[in-house]
Amino acid sequence: MAGKILWTPSLEVIKNSNLSQFIQWLNDEKGLIFENYQSLYNWSVSDISIFWESIVQYFEIHIQYNSVLKGQMPKNQWFEGAKLNYVDYIFRQKNIDFPAIIYKTEDQDFQEISWEKLENDVACFQKFLLEKGIKKGDIVAGFLTNCPETLVAFLATVSIGAIWTCVAPDFGHAAILDRFSPLNPKVLIATVSYQYGGKKFDKSSDIAHIQQNITSIEQVVLVNSTQKFGEKCTLWNEIDFNKNQNLISEKLPFDHPIYIVFSSGTTGNPKAIVHRQGGVLLEFLKSHILHGNIKKGERYLWYSTTGWIMWNIAQASLLAGATLVLYNGSPVYPESDYLWKLASDTKLDHFGIGAAYILGSKQAGHFLEKYSQSPQANFDSLKTLGSTGSPLPIEGFEWAYENVKKDMTLMSLSGGTEVSSGFVGGCVHLPVFSGEIQCRMLGCAVEIWNENGDSIFDEMGELMLTKPMPSMPVYFWNDPDFTKYKASYFEEYEGVWRHGDWAKITQNNGVIIYGRSDSTLNKNGIRIGTSEIYRVVEQIEGIADSLILNIEYPDGSSWMPLFVKMNVGYLLNNELIVAIKSVIKTQCSARHIPEEIIEINDIPYTLSNKKVEVPIKKIFLGQNPEKVVNYGALRNPEAVEEYLNIYDLQLNNLRLK
């Protein structure tokens, strides 16, 4: 059950919002009148062609097209005949009064980059790519940190119609090859060294490994290096960025690929998801400007690595004319709450982080003393606080309003790499209810279905998308007949996207996400999301983290273990076990009390900070770990070993019986 109202927008906030300007435009140009956000939303999904055409018109996307939408999901064609380039709309917003980028690393002070310099750097790198023979449709791969060079390389690649893809340098050998090898990239741009968590990392051997195993690479560009590796290698600093260069752009079909991003890949080879130039442009304009309420000159940071879709989403804040704040480092170094200090120091207007970071700050317990009551801290400029990556529970919402700022919009988001955005998210016209995402986003025909395929309200079910979005994938790489694409989202219902999340549309028309439906806890027909268990268990003093599974065996029996990671100085004893079972019984479900509670040293996470539930479940079902766990996609792959040992012990005990 959702909690209380934590924030209500003032009339002034609503009046001055970007969304109100859009609504007024719809009234002036289309003769449309909307009483509230819900009526606007209902219109936006009643005829999606009309809605998305209005987005094109409102944001002055100068294209000519034969039709707005053709085909059925997943084979949709948007704005047939239109030609554009994403980069044109980035630099349409350039402003001499504000920097384009503010950049900070762990070991270097703040650096400001003007719009003029950013555009010139992109033009210079574009020239470099063209001189190396890179053309429309070629793949340019990045092995890079969250630094300005990454943004420059991305925009230059997109400007000529080449296709961008990138992974963070914390990926392992196998994970890199899993992603890059099938793409046959022609260029590799790589960070040779960087600092993270106070430690220096040298990636020379990884770069050499990529070069040796991907023979399609014709050119390597090295960032943060004074030494070349073999032939056809260029140092970033050798490129003349001081020369004034005009940026040109290749006008491309609306559906032309812009970048390839990857699913988490925890259960096998990651899916290579291809997004389209025009689709992400429209989605980002809608989500950042109408929903996020980002305005020119405001400062925006969403903490992310380059291997997470949030990097792609964050860079798009430039479309609103915002200043993009990039932080290249650990969120918990030199202190566990460093990102809050960064938000204060840079006077952020829009600050986005993972839900886990908010909950970690709550657990740390010293935030109030250090920030809320500190004259050095300043969150006066903060207008929105974003949260994603996992469901944010009621306690996370309430902690943020009690400790960060009372007058702000907490925008919890949920969507996916697959749509390069959110299905559900924030809106400054709406109040914030504790534990609820504010709304279904405009143009996202989201419904919640039960097992019979009926649309339901105020009940938990499967999150479904019943109509297409422009930012849905064009296709998966090397999937010409759409076999993998259909199997991923359309296997159960033809022409309807099943996302794989348990969710509920509330009486407030908000949304609660309960977690992945493929890891849902189903006991005797009663289903709850794993996040519900985590929310209550991780509030217990001494518990740092947890993982719960429901292992269903072929004979109809099941085993539900709860793994808990303890804080330093705490032990899992009988008293704590009783307390855990009691809180699950009273706050979640008596049917979901775990059969066994096991202390564990660590909980496995993906590189995008999501708990690894399904692969661990498959291990306990006896499947080969090498086939169900992609170790290279994990942040802490060594954590899996302990679960393997527990499974072996369990198997031996069964044999003894």
XYZ file of C-alpha atoms in Angstrom:
657
model
C 0.000 0.000 0.000
C 1.342 3.428 -0.937
C 2.034 6.061 1.632
C 1.127 9.667 2.261
C 1.471 12.756 0.089
C 5.040 14.024 0.444
C 4.964 16.936 -1.980
C 2.353 18.916 -3.869
C 3.266 21.336 -6.665
C 2.429 24.981 -6.142
C 0.325 26.832 -8.691
C 3.450 28.769 -9.654
C 5.415 25.571 -10.350
C 2.604 24.265 -12.540
C 2.142 27.562 -14.370
C 5.856 27.946 -15.153
C 6.412 24.325 -16.167
C 7.390 23.178 -19.634
C 4.375 20.884 -19.635
C 1.997 23.825 -19.172
C 3.556 25.526 -22.200
C 2.923 22.353 -24.222
C -0.683 22.175 -23.024
C -1.204 25.822 -23.981
C 0.269 25.121 -27.417
C -2.134 22.195 -27.872
C -4.978 24.542 -26.998
C -3.821 27.320 -29.346
C -2.817 25.129 -32.289
C -5.126 22.121 -31.979
C -8.073 23.482 -30.012
C -7.533 20.850 -27.308
C -8.392 21.419 -23.650
C -7.209 19.196 -20.796
C -8.489 19.345 -17.253
C -5.499 17.604 -15.712
C -2.518 15.391 -16.457
C -4.616 12.227 -16.609
C -6.826 13.637 -19.367
C -3.676 14.693 -21.268
C -2.242 11.201 -20.828
C -5.451 9.538 -22.000
C -5.382 11.665 -25.161
C -1.691 10.882 -25.764
C -2.350 7.132 -25.941
C -5.766 7.200 -27.609
C -4.170 7.963 -30.997
C -0.404 7.714 -30.692
C 0.199 8.902 -34.256
C -1.467 12.229 -33.498
C 0.431 12.562 -30.215
C 3.881 11.892 -31.651
C 3.187 14.144 -34.621
C 2.364 16.904 -32.141
C 5.740 16.317 -30.458
C 7.452 16.768 -33.827
C 5.537 19.984 -34.437
C 5.884 21.432 -30.949
C 9.640 20.899 -30.784
C 10.052 22.145 -34.363
C 11.632 19.004 -35.789
C 11.877 20.072 -39.404
C 11.105 16.894 -41.337
C 8.877 15.881 -44.216
C 7.224 12.476 -44.064
C 4.669 10.323 -45.832
C 3.129 8.769 -42.723
C 3.647 8.894 -38.965
C 3.443 5.150 -38.232
C 3.258 1.980 -40.269
C 3.245 -1.673 -39.237
C 2.570 -3.580 -36.037
C 4.863 -4.207 -33.081
C 7.664 -5.083 -33.280
C 8.093 -4.161 -36.958
C 7.157 -0.491 -36.817
C 8.277 2.233 -39.170
C 8.027 5.784 -37.866
C 7.849 8.960 -39.970
C 8.508 7.273 -43.297
C 10.476 9.525 -45.639
C 11.766 11.830 -42.877
C 15.468 12.671 -42.682
C 17.294 14.236 -39.750
C 20.358 14.026 -37.545
C 20.248 13.854 -33.763
C 23.335 16.033 -33.371
C 21.703 19.016 -35.097
C 19.226 19.232 -32.227
C 21.940 19.011 -29.565
C 23.706 22.113 -30.846
C 20.504 23.974 -31.681
C 20.368 24.707 -27.930
C 23.918 26.028 -27.487
C 24.155 29.000 -25.159
C 27.124 31.291 -24.506
C 25.821 32.160 -21.034
C 26.199 28.652 -19.607
C 28.761 25.877 -20.066
C 27.760 22.751 -21.942
C 29.652 20.473 -19.546
C 31.010 20.595 -16.011
C 33.431 17.721 -15.484
C 34.869 16.280 -12.275
C 37.105 13.298 -11.547
C 38.284 11.836 -8.269
C 41.783 13.226 -8.701
C 41.123 16.464 -10.610
C 39.156 19.626 -9.906
C 36.145 20.888 -11.833
C 36.547 21.680 -15.505
C 34.061 23.684 -17.564
C 33.605 23.119 -21.300
C 31.760 25.728 -23.349
C 29.186 24.917 -25.997
C 31.534 26.403 -28.578
C 34.415 24.138 -27.554
C 32.189 21.055 -27.395
C 30.877 21.687 -30.897
C 34.371 22.329 -32.249
C 35.760 19.174 -30.595
C 32.941 17.130 -32.122
C 33.675 18.647 -35.541
C 37.400 17.896 -35.215
C 36.782 14.281 -34.222
C 34.227 13.968 -37.006
C 36.935 15.061 -39.441
C 39.297 12.455 -37.980
C 36.732 9.668 -38.462
C 36.023 10.711 -42.043
C 39.736 10.816 -42.834
C 40.032 7.250 -41.529
C 37.344 6.134 -43.939
C 34.502 5.730 -41.460
C 31.133 6.075 -43.141
C 27.435 5.730 -42.563
C 26.528 2.377 -40.986
C 30.015 1.584 -39.629
C 30.331 0.651 -35.959
C 32.428 2.792 -33.603
C 32.995 1.103 -30.228
C 33.940 2.819 -26.992
C 35.713 1.260 -24.018
C 35.462 4.437 -22.000
C 34.742 6.167 -18.723
C 32.181 8.888 -18.123
C 34.414 11.646 -19.509
C 34.001 14.447 -22.099
C 35.950 12.439 -24.675
C 33.181 9.832 -24.628
C 30.531 12.441 -25.367
C 32.634 14.000 -28.136
C 33.240 10.615 -29.776
C 29.561 9.670 -29.512
C 28.297 12.897 -31.112
C 30.934 12.797 -33.861
C 30.008 9.184 -34.671
C 26.304 9.958 -34.832
C 26.844 13.082 -36.944
C 28.150 11.044 -39.903
C 25.587 8.271 -39.598
C 27.964 5.746 -38.074
C 26.616 3.653 -35.174
C 27.865 4.110 -31.618
C 28.284 1.447 -28.948
C 30.105 1.584 -25.643
C 30.960 -0.377 -22.516
C 32.525 0.799 -19.281
C 36.156 -0.207 -18.602
C 35.133 -2.235 -15.560
C 33.786 -4.936 -17.897
C 35.799 -8.138 -18.049
C 37.369 -9.723 -21.138
C 34.525 -12.112 -21.847
C 31.827 -9.468 -21.380
C 33.587 -7.090 -23.783
C 33.957 -9.710 -26.509
C 30.374 -10.903 -26.008
C 29.223 -7.392 -26.842
C 31.678 -6.138 -29.441
C 32.626 -9.221 -31.461
C 29.251 -9.742 -33.207
C 29.195 -6.066 -34.236
C 32.501 -6.073 -36.160
C 33.430 -2.515 -35.166
C 35.860 -0.584 -37.357
C 37.045 1.828 -34.654
C 37.858 1.254 -31.000
C 38.171 4.279 -28.710
C 39.584 3.208 -25.363
C 40.578 4.607 -21.990
C 44.028 3.299 -21.093
C 43.976 4.346 -17.438
C 41.619 5.895 -14.912
C 41.054 6.243 -11.179
C 38.096 4.740 -9.340
C 37.641 4.481 -5.595
C 41.076 5.961 -5.021
C 42.797 3.243 -7.044
C 44.496 3.529 -10.424
C 43.501 1.057 -13.123
C 45.551 0.201 -16.199
C 43.473 -1.263 -19.031
C 46.322 -1.851 -21.489
C 45.966 -5.628 -21.393
C 42.200 -5.406 -21.981
C 42.718 -3.164 -24.982
C 45.334 -5.530 -26.394
C 42.926 -8.428 -25.824
C 40.178 -6.624 -27.776
C 42.558 -5.827 -30.636
C 43.751 -9.419 -30.862
C 40.285 -10.945 -30.885
C 38.275 -8.487 -32.992
C 39.963 -8.399 -36.374
C 37.484 -5.932 -37.888
C 39.055 -3.056 -35.915
C 40.954 -0.827 -38.338
C 41.734 2.095 -36.038
C 42.353 2.450 -32.300
C 42.177 5.796 -30.487
C 43.678 5.857 -27.006
C 42.505 8.241 -24.287
C 44.779 9.031 -21.317
C 47.836 7.520 -22.926
C 51.268 8.687 -24.064
C 52.138 5.361 -25.689
C 50.680 3.688 -28.777
C 49.805 0.012 -29.029
C 50.778 -1.287 -32.462
C 49.900 0.065 -35.872
C 46.792 2.029 -36.821
C 46.779 3.598 -33.395
C 46.209 7.280 -32.611
C 46.494 9.101 -29.298
C 43.548 11.335 -28.482
C 45.937 14.201 -27.751
C 47.429 13.888 -31.246
C 44.172 15.016 -32.810
C 44.173 18.783 -33.400
C 41.222 20.061 -31.386
C 42.499 23.652 -31.451
C 41.738 24.083 -35.143
C 38.394 25.736 -35.918
C 36.298 23.187 -37.720
C 32.733 23.345 -39.008
C 30.465 20.554 -37.880
C 28.497 18.928 -40.669
C 25.760 16.351 -40.323
C 24.540 13.529 -42.516
C 20.767 13.669 -42.925
C 19.522 10.163 -42.155
C 16.238 8.252 -42.285
C 14.212 8.541 -39.086
C 14.769 4.821 -38.361
C 18.533 4.898 -39.036
C 20.465 3.335 -36.100
C 22.011 5.782 -33.640
C 23.498 3.421 -31.043
C 23.582 -0.155 -29.864
C 23.076 -0.857 -26.168
C 23.051 -4.179 -24.386
C 20.799 -6.051 -22.014
C 22.421 -6.946 -18.699
C 23.509 -10.335 -19.987
C 23.326 -12.048 -16.609
C 21.635 -15.172 -17.976
C 23.535 -15.546 -21.249
C 24.887 -13.514 -24.118
C 23.520 -9.960 -23.904
C 21.026 -8.795 -26.499
C 22.426 -6.091 -28.814
C 19.570 -3.580 -28.941
C 19.605 -1.155 -31.871
C 17.944 2.243 -31.368
C 16.884 4.708 -34.043
C 18.003 8.332 -34.526
C 14.558 9.917 -34.695
C 12.979 7.707 -32.050
C 15.359 8.569 -29.235
C 15.295 12.245 -30.246
C 11.528 12.476 -29.801
C 11.538 10.383 -26.640
C 14.308 12.437 -25.004
C 12.625 15.747 -25.861
C 9.397 14.468 -24.353
C 10.889 12.841 -21.261
C 13.488 15.495 -20.377
C 11.570 18.648 -21.215
C 7.898 17.782 -20.630
C 8.329 15.269 -17.804
C 11.700 16.225 -16.303
C 10.975 19.957 -16.651
C 14.606 20.666 -17.575
C 15.229 24.210 -18.794
C 18.054 26.051 -20.503
C 21.052 26.683 -18.296
C 19.933 24.341 -15.511
C 22.450 21.830 -14.222
C 21.772 18.136 -14.691
C 23.637 15.091 -13.394
C 22.548 11.490 -13.459
C 25.279 9.345 -11.997
C 26.027 6.509 -14.399
C 28.730 4.508 -16.075
C 28.942 4.423 -19.862
C 27.719 0.818 -19.889
C 24.297 1.720 -18.453
C 21.431 3.181 -20.502
C 21.306 6.093 -18.072
C 24.459 7.457 -19.724
C 22.592 7.700 -23.043
C 19.659 9.303 -21.276
C 21.832 11.741 -19.315
C 23.661 13.120 -22.352
C 20.306 13.998 -23.872
C 19.804 16.714 -21.232
C 21.812 18.819 -23.698
C 18.735 18.760 -25.963
C 17.060 21.004 -23.381
C 20.032 23.392 -23.355
C 21.015 22.189 -19.891
C 24.540 22.023 -18.510
C 25.520 18.367 -18.262
C 27.524 17.583 -15.144
C 29.778 14.560 -15.604
C 31.371 12.784 -12.662
C 34.024 10.198 -13.414
C 34.600 8.239 -10.226
C 33.147 6.150 -7.442
C 29.921 7.341 -5.781
C 31.302 6.301 -2.383
C 34.799 7.799 -2.533
C 36.341 9.469 -0.623
C 33.189 9.202 1.510
C 30.090 7.052 1.174
C 27.912 10.105 0.558
C 30.203 11.888 -1.875
C 27.528 12.293 -4.552
C 25.481 14.443 -2.177
C 28.500 16.684 -1.700
C 28.903 16.874 -5.452
C 25.237 17.825 -5.853
C 25.695 20.552 -3.274
C 28.989 21.851 -4.687
C 27.687 22.078 -8.259
C 24.292 23.479 -7.222
C 22.433 20.917 -9.265
C 18.907 21.586 -10.486
C 18.312 17.940 -11.453
C 20.083 15.071 -9.714
C 19.624 11.402 -10.591
C 20.952 8.345 -8.764
C 20.167 4.683 -8.245
C 17.565 3.746 -5.661
C 20.259 1.707 -3.909
C 22.290 4.869 -3.277
C 19.335 6.579 -1.599
C 18.745 3.542 0.605
C 22.457 3.307 1.356
C 22.471 6.936 2.479
C 19.513 6.213 4.717
C 21.288 3.233 6.259
C 24.469 5.245 6.838
C 22.511 7.372 9.254
C 24.834 10.376 9.358
C 23.422 12.313 6.407
C 21.275 14.654 8.498
C 24.170 15.768 10.640
C 26.550 16.305 7.714
C 24.262 17.924 5.173
C 20.823 18.995 6.268
C 22.179 20.961 9.237
C 25.423 22.023 7.610
C 25.899 25.611 6.394
C 28.239 24.244 3.719
C 25.513 22.130 2.131
C 23.206 23.810 -0.334
C 20.337 22.025 -2.037
C 18.383 25.241 -2.621
C 18.637 24.909 -6.384
C 17.546 21.243 -6.455
C 14.244 20.918 -8.292
C 14.095 17.197 -9.061
C 15.663 14.137 -7.480
C 15.615 11.137 -9.812
C 15.746 7.487 -8.798
C 15.920 4.324 -10.902
C 17.704 0.984 -11.245
C 15.416 -0.794 -8.790
C 12.118 0.012 -7.042
C 12.416 2.773 -4.439
C 10.423 1.759 -1.356
C 8.279 4.009 0.814
C 11.130 4.510 3.289
C 13.399 5.809 0.532
C 10.821 8.376 -0.553
C 10.220 9.579 2.990
C 13.915 9.734 3.861
C 14.615 11.933 0.816
C 11.948 14.465 1.770
C 12.980 14.474 5.410
C 16.707 14.810 4.758
C 17.449 16.212 1.308
C 14.767 18.790 0.567
C 11.074 19.170 1.284
C 10.283 21.253 -1.797
C 11.336 19.169 -4.788
C 9.852 16.546 -7.093
C 11.113 13.042 -6.403
C 10.932 11.449 -9.843
C 11.197 7.710 -9.583
C 11.528 6.138 -13.037
C 11.075 2.690 -14.507
C 11.570 1.625 -18.081
C 14.504 -0.047 -19.665
C 17.464 -0.281 -21.956
C 15.005 -1.588 -24.540
C 13.178 1.754 -24.871
C 16.082 4.032 -23.922
C 13.741 5.755 -21.483
C 10.952 5.114 -19.026
C 7.430 3.799 -19.333
C 6.509 5.440 -16.043
C 8.103 8.436 -14.388
C 7.733 11.945 -13.028
C 5.600 15.011 -13.666
C 5.771 18.366 -11.860
C 1.996 18.797 -12.232
C 1.354 15.883 -9.878
C 1.838 15.283 -6.166
C 4.367 12.745 -4.937
C 2.879 9.869 -2.954
C 5.270 7.869 -0.836
C 6.230 4.666 -2.617
C 4.554 5.575 -5.927
C 5.951 6.569 -9.299
C 3.892 9.608 -10.255
C 2.465 8.624 -13.618
C 2.494 6.697 -16.848
C 4.481 8.843 -19.256
C 2.904 10.554 -22.234
C 2.645 8.368 -25.306
C 3.332 5.178 -23.322
C 0.262 2.952 -23.546
C 0.981 1.090 -20.315
C -1.546 -1.345 -18.898
C -1.361 -3.925 -16.126
C -2.696 -7.340 -17.096
C -3.634 -10.360 -15.039
C -2.969 -13.979 -16.017
C -6.050 -14.038 -18.244
C -4.834 -11.084 -20.290
C -7.381 -8.699 -18.746
C -6.417 -5.110 -18.011
C -6.662 -4.525 -14.261
C -6.565 -1.501 -11.939
C -5.242 -1.231 -8.379
C -4.038 -4.835 -8.554
C -0.594 -6.274 -9.179
C 0.005 -7.827 -12.570
C 2.246 -7.800 -15.625
C 3.337 -4.463 -17.070
C 2.326 -4.404 -20.733
C 2.794 -1.890 -23.530
C -0.156 -2.130 -25.879
C 0.949 0.419 -28.497
C 4.396 1.174 -29.943
C 6.792 3.957 -28.969
C 9.256 5.600 -31.387
C 12.128 4.722 -29.048
C 11.467 0.986 -29.104
C 14.305 -0.936 -30.783
C 14.515 -0.876 -34.552
C 15.722 -4.461 -34.239
C 18.280 -6.614 -32.424
C 21.669 -6.956 -34.096
C 22.039 -10.171 -36.128
C 18.347 -10.941 -35.718
C 17.043 -10.416 -39.286
C 13.800 -12.319 -38.839
C 13.060 -10.752 -35.410
C 13.210 -14.161 -33.711
C 15.104 -12.966 -30.625
C 13.153 -9.725 -30.461
C 9.784 -11.486 -30.537
C 10.926 -14.113 -28.034
C 12.017 -11.405 -25.611
C 8.807 -9.359 -25.497
C 6.059 -10.781 -27.740
C 6.136 -14.510 -27.032
C 3.071 -14.542 -24.806
C 0.874 -11.952 -26.537
C 1.203 -11.164 -30.237
C 1.514 -7.439 -30.883
C 1.693 -6.538 -27.169
C 4.963 -5.881 -25.351
C 5.340 -7.864 -22.120
C 8.085 -6.085 -20.241
C 8.695 -8.579 -17.443
C 7.859 -6.334 -14.468
C 5.212 -6.809 -11.816
C 3.427 -3.507 -11.299
C 0.206 -1.860 -10.184
C -1.637 1.281 -11.281
C -2.843 2.854 -8.045
C -5.974 4.765 -7.175
C -3.890 7.938 -7.614
C -3.091 6.868 -11.206
C 0.482 6.422 -10.056
C 2.454 3.227 -10.503
C 4.214 0.864 -8.119
C 6.864 -1.474 -9.526
C 7.326 -4.675 -7.535
C 10.288 -6.159 -9.366
C 10.934 -8.533 -12.236
C 8.088 -10.933 -12.878
C 10.460 -13.745 -13.781
C 11.801 -13.674 -10.213
C 8.435 -13.155 -8.543
C 7.752 -15.116 -5.379
C 4.788 -17.380 -6.057
C 3.693 -19.469 -3.078
C 0.461 -21.408 -3.501
C -0.814 -18.946 -6.070
C -0.024 -15.862 -3.984
C 2.475 -13.600 -5.764
C 4.549 -10.756 -4.402
C 7.560 -8.969 -5.793
C 10.996 -9.587 -4.330
C 11.360 -5.850 -3.718
C 8.589 -6.055 -1.117
C 10.675 -8.517 0.907
C 13.833 -6.443 0.507
C 12.063 -3.303 1.638
C 11.097 -4.688 5.031
C 14.096 -6.965 5.660
C 16.681 -4.298 4.907
C 15.083 -1.955 7.438
C 16.135 -4.320 10.230
C 19.169 -3.107 12.115
C 22.289 -5.029 11.206
C 21.169 -6.235 7.763
C 23.087 -4.612 4.923
C 21.531 -6.432 1.959
C 19.424 -9.452 1.072
C 18.417 -11.831 -1.702
C 15.344 -14.051 -1.711
C 14.498 -16.888 -4.096
C 11.637 -19.296 -4.574
C 13.002 -22.544 -5.992
C 10.170 -24.569 -7.523
C 11.048 -28.213 -8.144
C 9.493 -30.533 -10.764
C 7.763 -32.637 -8.097
C 5.703 -29.626 -7.006
C 7.704 -28.902 -3.875
C 9.521 -25.635 -3.355
C 12.232 -24.066 -1.207
C 12.350 -20.372 -0.351
C 15.713 -19.308 1.097
C 16.539 -15.765 2.191
C 20.204 -14.802 1.995
C 21.259 -11.893 4.193
C 24.457 -9.890 4.210
C 25.210 -8.485 7.654
C 26.689 -5.140 8.549
C 30.076 -5.174 10.248
C 29.742 -6.068 13.926
C 26.425 -7.928 13.541
C 25.719 -11.660 13.479
C 22.767 -13.644 12.254
C 21.455 -15.257 15.447
C 18.175 -16.887 16.455
C 16.760 -13.618 17.761
C 17.377 -11.887 14.443
C 15.944 -14.819 12.480
C 12.737 -14.586 14.527
C 12.613 -10.839 13.895
C 13.062 -11.303 10.135
C 10.290 -13.891 9.912
C 8.007 -11.743 12.032
C 8.443 -8.620 9.909
C 7.847 -10.577 6.677
C 4.730 -12.166 8.156
C 3.228 -8.925 9.434
C 4.241 -6.552 6.634
C 4.362 -8.797 3.550
C 2.729 -12.199 3.656
C 2.533 -15.153 6.012
C 2.919 -17.427 2.993
C 6.253 -15.895 2.065
C 8.166 -16.530 5.250
C 11.437 -18.099 4.086
C 12.066 -21.758 4.905
C 15.670 -20.926 5.624
C 17.628 -17.742 6.378
C 21.286 -17.984 5.427
C 24.057 -15.517 6.181
C 26.094 -14.669 3.099
C 29.208 -12.586 2.525
C 27.904 -10.712 -0.503
C 24.946 -10.292 -2.840
C 25.796 -10.491 -6.575
C 24.996 -7.398 -8.642
C 25.150 -6.566 -12.333
C 27.377 -3.751 -13.532
C 24.243 -1.612 -13.737
C 23.618 -2.246 -10.020
C 20.746 -4.726 -10.183
C 20.512 -7.754 -7.927
C 21.173 -11.025 -9.702
C 18.173 -13.160 -8.842
C 17.276 -15.367 -11.805
C 20.762 -16.811 -12.491
C 21.185 -17.735 -8.805
C 17.748 -19.329 -8.874
C 18.768 -21.380 -11.911
C 21.894 -22.565 -10.099
C 19.710 -23.953 -7.323
C 17.598 -25.669 -9.961
C 20.703 -27.587 -10.992
C 21.578 -25.738 -14.188
C 25.179 -25.302 -15.311
C 26.530 -22.036 -13.815
C 28.699 -21.416 -16.864
C 25.576 -21.367 -19.024
C 23.257 -19.360 -16.794
C 25.662 -16.798 -15.313
C 27.572 -14.310 -17.434
C 30.356 -13.540 -14.963
C 31.732 -10.723 -17.088
C 28.463 -8.814 -16.661
C 28.680 -8.857 -12.861
C 30.060 -6.164 -10.617
C 31.231 -8.754 -8.098
C 31.434 -12.132 -9.895
C 33.311 -13.707 -6.991
C 30.094 -13.510 -4.942
C 28.515 -16.303 -7.010
C 31.008 -18.881 -5.692
C 29.450 -18.880 -2.240
C 26.026 -19.759 -3.659
C 27.576 -22.602 -5.628
C 29.036 -23.953 -2.380
C 25.660 -23.705 -0.648
C 24.000 -25.537 -3.542
C 26.615 -28.309 -3.390
C 26.086 -28.623 0.360
C 22.335 -28.763 -0.108
C 22.725 -31.460 -2.773
C 24.958 -33.540 -0.492
C 22.456 -33.283 2.353
C 19.683 -34.533 0.060
C 21.839 -37.487 -0.988
C 22.507 -38.368 2.661
C 18.776 -38.396 3.304
